Coordinates of C-alpha atoms and ligand atoms in Angstrom, one line a residue:
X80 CA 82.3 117.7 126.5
X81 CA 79.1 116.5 125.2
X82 CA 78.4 115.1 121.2
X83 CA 77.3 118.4 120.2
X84 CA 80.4 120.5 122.1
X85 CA 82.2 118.6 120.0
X86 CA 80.6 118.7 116.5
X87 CA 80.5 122.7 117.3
X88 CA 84.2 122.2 117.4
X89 CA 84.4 120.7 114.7
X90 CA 85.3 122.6 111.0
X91 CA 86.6 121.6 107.4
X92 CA 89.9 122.4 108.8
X93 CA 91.8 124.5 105.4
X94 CA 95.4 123.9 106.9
X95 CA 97.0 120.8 108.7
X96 CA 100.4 121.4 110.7
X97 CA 101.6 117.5 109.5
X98 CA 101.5 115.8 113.7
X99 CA 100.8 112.3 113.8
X100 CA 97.4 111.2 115.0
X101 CA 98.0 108.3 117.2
X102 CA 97.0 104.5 115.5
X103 CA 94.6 104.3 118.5
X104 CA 92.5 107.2 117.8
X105 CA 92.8 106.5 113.6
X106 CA 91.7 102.8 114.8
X107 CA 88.4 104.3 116.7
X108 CA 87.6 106.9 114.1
X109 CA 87.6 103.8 111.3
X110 CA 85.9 101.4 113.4
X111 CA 82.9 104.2 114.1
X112 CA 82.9 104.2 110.1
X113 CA 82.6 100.5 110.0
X114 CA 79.6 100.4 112.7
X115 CA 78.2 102.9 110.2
X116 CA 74.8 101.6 108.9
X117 CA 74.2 100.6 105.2
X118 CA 71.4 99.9 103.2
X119 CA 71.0 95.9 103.8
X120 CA 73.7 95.8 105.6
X121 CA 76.1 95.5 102.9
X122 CA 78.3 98.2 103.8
X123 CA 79.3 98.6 99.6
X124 CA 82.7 100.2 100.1
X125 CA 86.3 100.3 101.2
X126 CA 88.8 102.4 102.9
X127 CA 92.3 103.2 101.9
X128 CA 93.8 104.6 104.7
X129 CA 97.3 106.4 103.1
X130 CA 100.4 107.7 105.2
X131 CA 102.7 107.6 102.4
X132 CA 103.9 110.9 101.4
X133 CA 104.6 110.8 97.8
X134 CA 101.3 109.3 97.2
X135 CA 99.9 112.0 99.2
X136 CA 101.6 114.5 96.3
X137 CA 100.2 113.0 93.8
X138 CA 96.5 113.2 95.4
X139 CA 97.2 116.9 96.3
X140 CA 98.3 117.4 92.2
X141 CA 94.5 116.2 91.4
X142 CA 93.2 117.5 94.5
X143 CA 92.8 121.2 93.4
X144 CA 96.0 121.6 95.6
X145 CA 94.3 121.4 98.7
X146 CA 97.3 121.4 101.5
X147 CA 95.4 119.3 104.1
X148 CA 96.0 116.2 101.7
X149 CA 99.8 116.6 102.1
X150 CA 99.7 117.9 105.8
X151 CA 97.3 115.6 106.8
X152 CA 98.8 113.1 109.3
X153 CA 96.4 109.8 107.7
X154 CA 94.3 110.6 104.4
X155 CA 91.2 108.1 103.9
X156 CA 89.5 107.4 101.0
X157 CA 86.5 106.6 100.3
X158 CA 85.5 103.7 97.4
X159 CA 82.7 102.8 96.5
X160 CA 81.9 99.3 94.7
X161 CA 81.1 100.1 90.9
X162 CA 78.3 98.0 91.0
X163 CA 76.3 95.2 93.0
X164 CA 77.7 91.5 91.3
X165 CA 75.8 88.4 93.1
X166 CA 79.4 87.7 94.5
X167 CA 79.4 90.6 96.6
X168 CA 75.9 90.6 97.5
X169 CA 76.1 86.9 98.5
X170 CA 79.5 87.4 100.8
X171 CA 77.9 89.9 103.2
X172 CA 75.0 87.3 103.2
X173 CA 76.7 84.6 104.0
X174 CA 78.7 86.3 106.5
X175 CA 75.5 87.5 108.3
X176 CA 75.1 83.2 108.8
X177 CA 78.4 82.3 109.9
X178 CA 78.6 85.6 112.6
X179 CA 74.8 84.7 113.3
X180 CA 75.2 81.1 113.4
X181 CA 72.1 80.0 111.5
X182 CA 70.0 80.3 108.5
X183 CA 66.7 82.1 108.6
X184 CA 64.3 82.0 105.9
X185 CA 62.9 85.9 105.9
X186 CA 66.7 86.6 105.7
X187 CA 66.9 84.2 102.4
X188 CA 64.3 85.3 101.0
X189 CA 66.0 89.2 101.5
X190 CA 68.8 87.9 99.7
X191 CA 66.7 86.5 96.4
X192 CA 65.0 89.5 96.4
X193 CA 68.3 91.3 96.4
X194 CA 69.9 89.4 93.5
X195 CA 66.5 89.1 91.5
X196 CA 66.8 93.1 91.1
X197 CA 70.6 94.7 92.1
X198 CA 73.2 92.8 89.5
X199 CA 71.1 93.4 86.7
X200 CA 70.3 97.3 87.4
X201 CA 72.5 99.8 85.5
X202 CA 76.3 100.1 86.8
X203 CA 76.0 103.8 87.7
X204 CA 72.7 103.4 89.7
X205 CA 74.2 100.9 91.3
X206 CA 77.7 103.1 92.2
X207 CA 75.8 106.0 93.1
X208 CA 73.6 103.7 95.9
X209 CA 76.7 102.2 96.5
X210 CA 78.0 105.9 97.5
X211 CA 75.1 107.3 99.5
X212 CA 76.4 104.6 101.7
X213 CA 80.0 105.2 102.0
X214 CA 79.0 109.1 102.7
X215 CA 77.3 107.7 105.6
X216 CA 80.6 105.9 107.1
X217 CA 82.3 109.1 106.4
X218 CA 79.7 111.1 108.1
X219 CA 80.3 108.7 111.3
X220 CA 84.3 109.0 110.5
X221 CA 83.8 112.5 111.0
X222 CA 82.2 113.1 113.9
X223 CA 84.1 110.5 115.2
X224 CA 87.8 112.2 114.4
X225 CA 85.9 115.4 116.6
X226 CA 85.0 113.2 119.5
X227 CA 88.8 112.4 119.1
X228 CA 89.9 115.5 119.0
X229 CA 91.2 115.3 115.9
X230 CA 90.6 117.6 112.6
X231 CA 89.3 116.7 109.4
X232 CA 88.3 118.3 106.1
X233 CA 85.8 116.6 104.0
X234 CA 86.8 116.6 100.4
X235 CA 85.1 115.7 97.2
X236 CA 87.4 118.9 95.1
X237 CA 89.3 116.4 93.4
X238 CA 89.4 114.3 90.2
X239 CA 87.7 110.8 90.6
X240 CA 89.4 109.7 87.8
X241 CA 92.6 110.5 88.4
X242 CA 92.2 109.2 91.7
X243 CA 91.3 105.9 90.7
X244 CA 93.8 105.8 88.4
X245 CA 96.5 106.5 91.2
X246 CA 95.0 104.0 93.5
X247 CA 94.0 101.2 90.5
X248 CA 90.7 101.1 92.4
X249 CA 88.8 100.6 89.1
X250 CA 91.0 97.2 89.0
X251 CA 89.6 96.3 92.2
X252 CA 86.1 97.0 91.1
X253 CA 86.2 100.5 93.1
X254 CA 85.5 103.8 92.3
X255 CA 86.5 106.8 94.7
X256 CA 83.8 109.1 96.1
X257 CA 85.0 111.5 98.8
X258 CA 88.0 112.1 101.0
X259 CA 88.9 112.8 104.6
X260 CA 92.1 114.0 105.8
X261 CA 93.1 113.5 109.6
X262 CA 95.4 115.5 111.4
X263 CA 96.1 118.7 113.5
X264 CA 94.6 122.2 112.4
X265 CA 97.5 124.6 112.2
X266 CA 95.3 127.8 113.7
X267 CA 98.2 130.1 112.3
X268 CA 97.9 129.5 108.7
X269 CA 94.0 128.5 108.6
X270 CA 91.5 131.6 107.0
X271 CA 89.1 129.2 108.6
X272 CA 89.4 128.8 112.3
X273 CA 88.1 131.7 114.2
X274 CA 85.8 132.2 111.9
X275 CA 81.7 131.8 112.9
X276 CA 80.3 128.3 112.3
X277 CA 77.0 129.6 109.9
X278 CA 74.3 127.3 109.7
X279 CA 70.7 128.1 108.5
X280 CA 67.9 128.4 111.0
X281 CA 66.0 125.5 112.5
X282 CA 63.0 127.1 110.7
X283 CA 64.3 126.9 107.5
X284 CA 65.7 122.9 108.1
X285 CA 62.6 121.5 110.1
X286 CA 59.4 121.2 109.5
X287 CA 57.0 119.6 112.5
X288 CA 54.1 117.7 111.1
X289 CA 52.0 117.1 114.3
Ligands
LIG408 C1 80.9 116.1 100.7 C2 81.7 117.3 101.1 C3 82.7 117.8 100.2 C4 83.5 118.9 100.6 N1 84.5 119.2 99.8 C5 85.4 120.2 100.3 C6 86.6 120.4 99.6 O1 86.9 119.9 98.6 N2 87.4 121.4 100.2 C7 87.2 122.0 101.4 O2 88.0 122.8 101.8 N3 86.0 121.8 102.0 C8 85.1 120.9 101.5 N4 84.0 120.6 102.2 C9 83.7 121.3 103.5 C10 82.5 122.2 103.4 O3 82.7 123.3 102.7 C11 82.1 122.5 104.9 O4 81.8 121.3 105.6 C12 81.0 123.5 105.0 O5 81.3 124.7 104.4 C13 80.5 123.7 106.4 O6 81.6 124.2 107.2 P1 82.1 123.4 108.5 O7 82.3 121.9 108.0 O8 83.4 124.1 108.8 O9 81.2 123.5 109.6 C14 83.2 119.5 101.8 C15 82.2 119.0 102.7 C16 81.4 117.9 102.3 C17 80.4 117.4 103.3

């Protein structure tokens, strides 16, 4: 099957029959998040990968009672960092060195320019930049699980708050942004399944500028 057999296979899956994905395949599906690219490269945001079942109740109580968070096989979230601190921005840096093995002046002069003007820009700018880069890991996690052959829903109906709350992400200096169940559709209980893919036409997404 090609990329695009796939992602045509691919739906917010609305019911989940509780089968295990396999740790290989949840392995590949986070590592195509990680090799996701980020703005600078600083890839502002963690995953919490959850199996446990009672926290998975507790997710579904704040996640407008969306099954697929409790029949889910693996349930990711997505956190964003709160805001860019010189610590963080100055790890990934540093980082870039050691896996690089040397020093290189453009690059430092990236990194002044980065702390000269992120740390000291409002906290909720900061989280929602930080954000539009986590939904870009999430997009790859996605079309990833399809190449898997595993299903997924995309889900942002639930409480931030109360998320964090359960997590203590805001302790961590996170905040959560979107989850993504993984698991197996259960065809028999899903509305969703047989039901047309509808997209809008290429003429009313594109536009060619020659
Ligand atoms: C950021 C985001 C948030 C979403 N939140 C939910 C959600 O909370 N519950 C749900 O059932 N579907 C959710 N969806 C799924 C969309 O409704 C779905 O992707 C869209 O209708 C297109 O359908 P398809 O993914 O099946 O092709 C979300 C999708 C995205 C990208």
């Amino acid at each position: 099957m090609e990329l695009l057999d796939k992602l045509r296979w691919r739906y917010a899956a609305k019911a989940m029959n509780g089968e295990k994905v396999s740790q290989e395949k949840i392995d590949s599906i986070i590592e195509a998040a990680s090799l996701a690219p980020t703005s600078s490269g600083l890839q502002p945001f963690e995953i919490m990968v959850i199996t446990n079942q009672e926290i998975k109740e507790k997710i579904r109580a704040i996640g407008w009672n969306q099954s697929v968070i409790t029949d889910c096989s693996h349930l990711l979230v997505f956190a964003a960092w709160d805001t860019y601190t010189a610590e963080r921005i100055n790890k990934m840096f540093d980082l870039t060195n050691e896996v690089r093995g040397f020093k290189n002046e453009g690059w430092e002069n990236y990194r002044q320019m980065l702390l000269n003007n992120y740390p000291q820009k409002d906290a909720e700018v900061n989280f929602q930049h930080a954000a539009r880069q986590a939904y870009i890991a999430f997009s790859q996690a996605i079309a990833a699980a399809a190449f898997e052959g595993v299903d997924s829903t995309p889900i942002e109906g639930f409480d931030a708050d109360a998320l964090d709350e359960i997590l203590n992400l805001r302790e961590k200096g996170l905040r959560s942004c979107v989850i993504l169940p993984l698991g197996y559709r259960d065809a028999d209980k899903d509305w969703l399944v047989n039901l047309k893919k509808v997209r809008k036409s290429k003429e009313d997404l594109v536009t060619i500028i020659d």
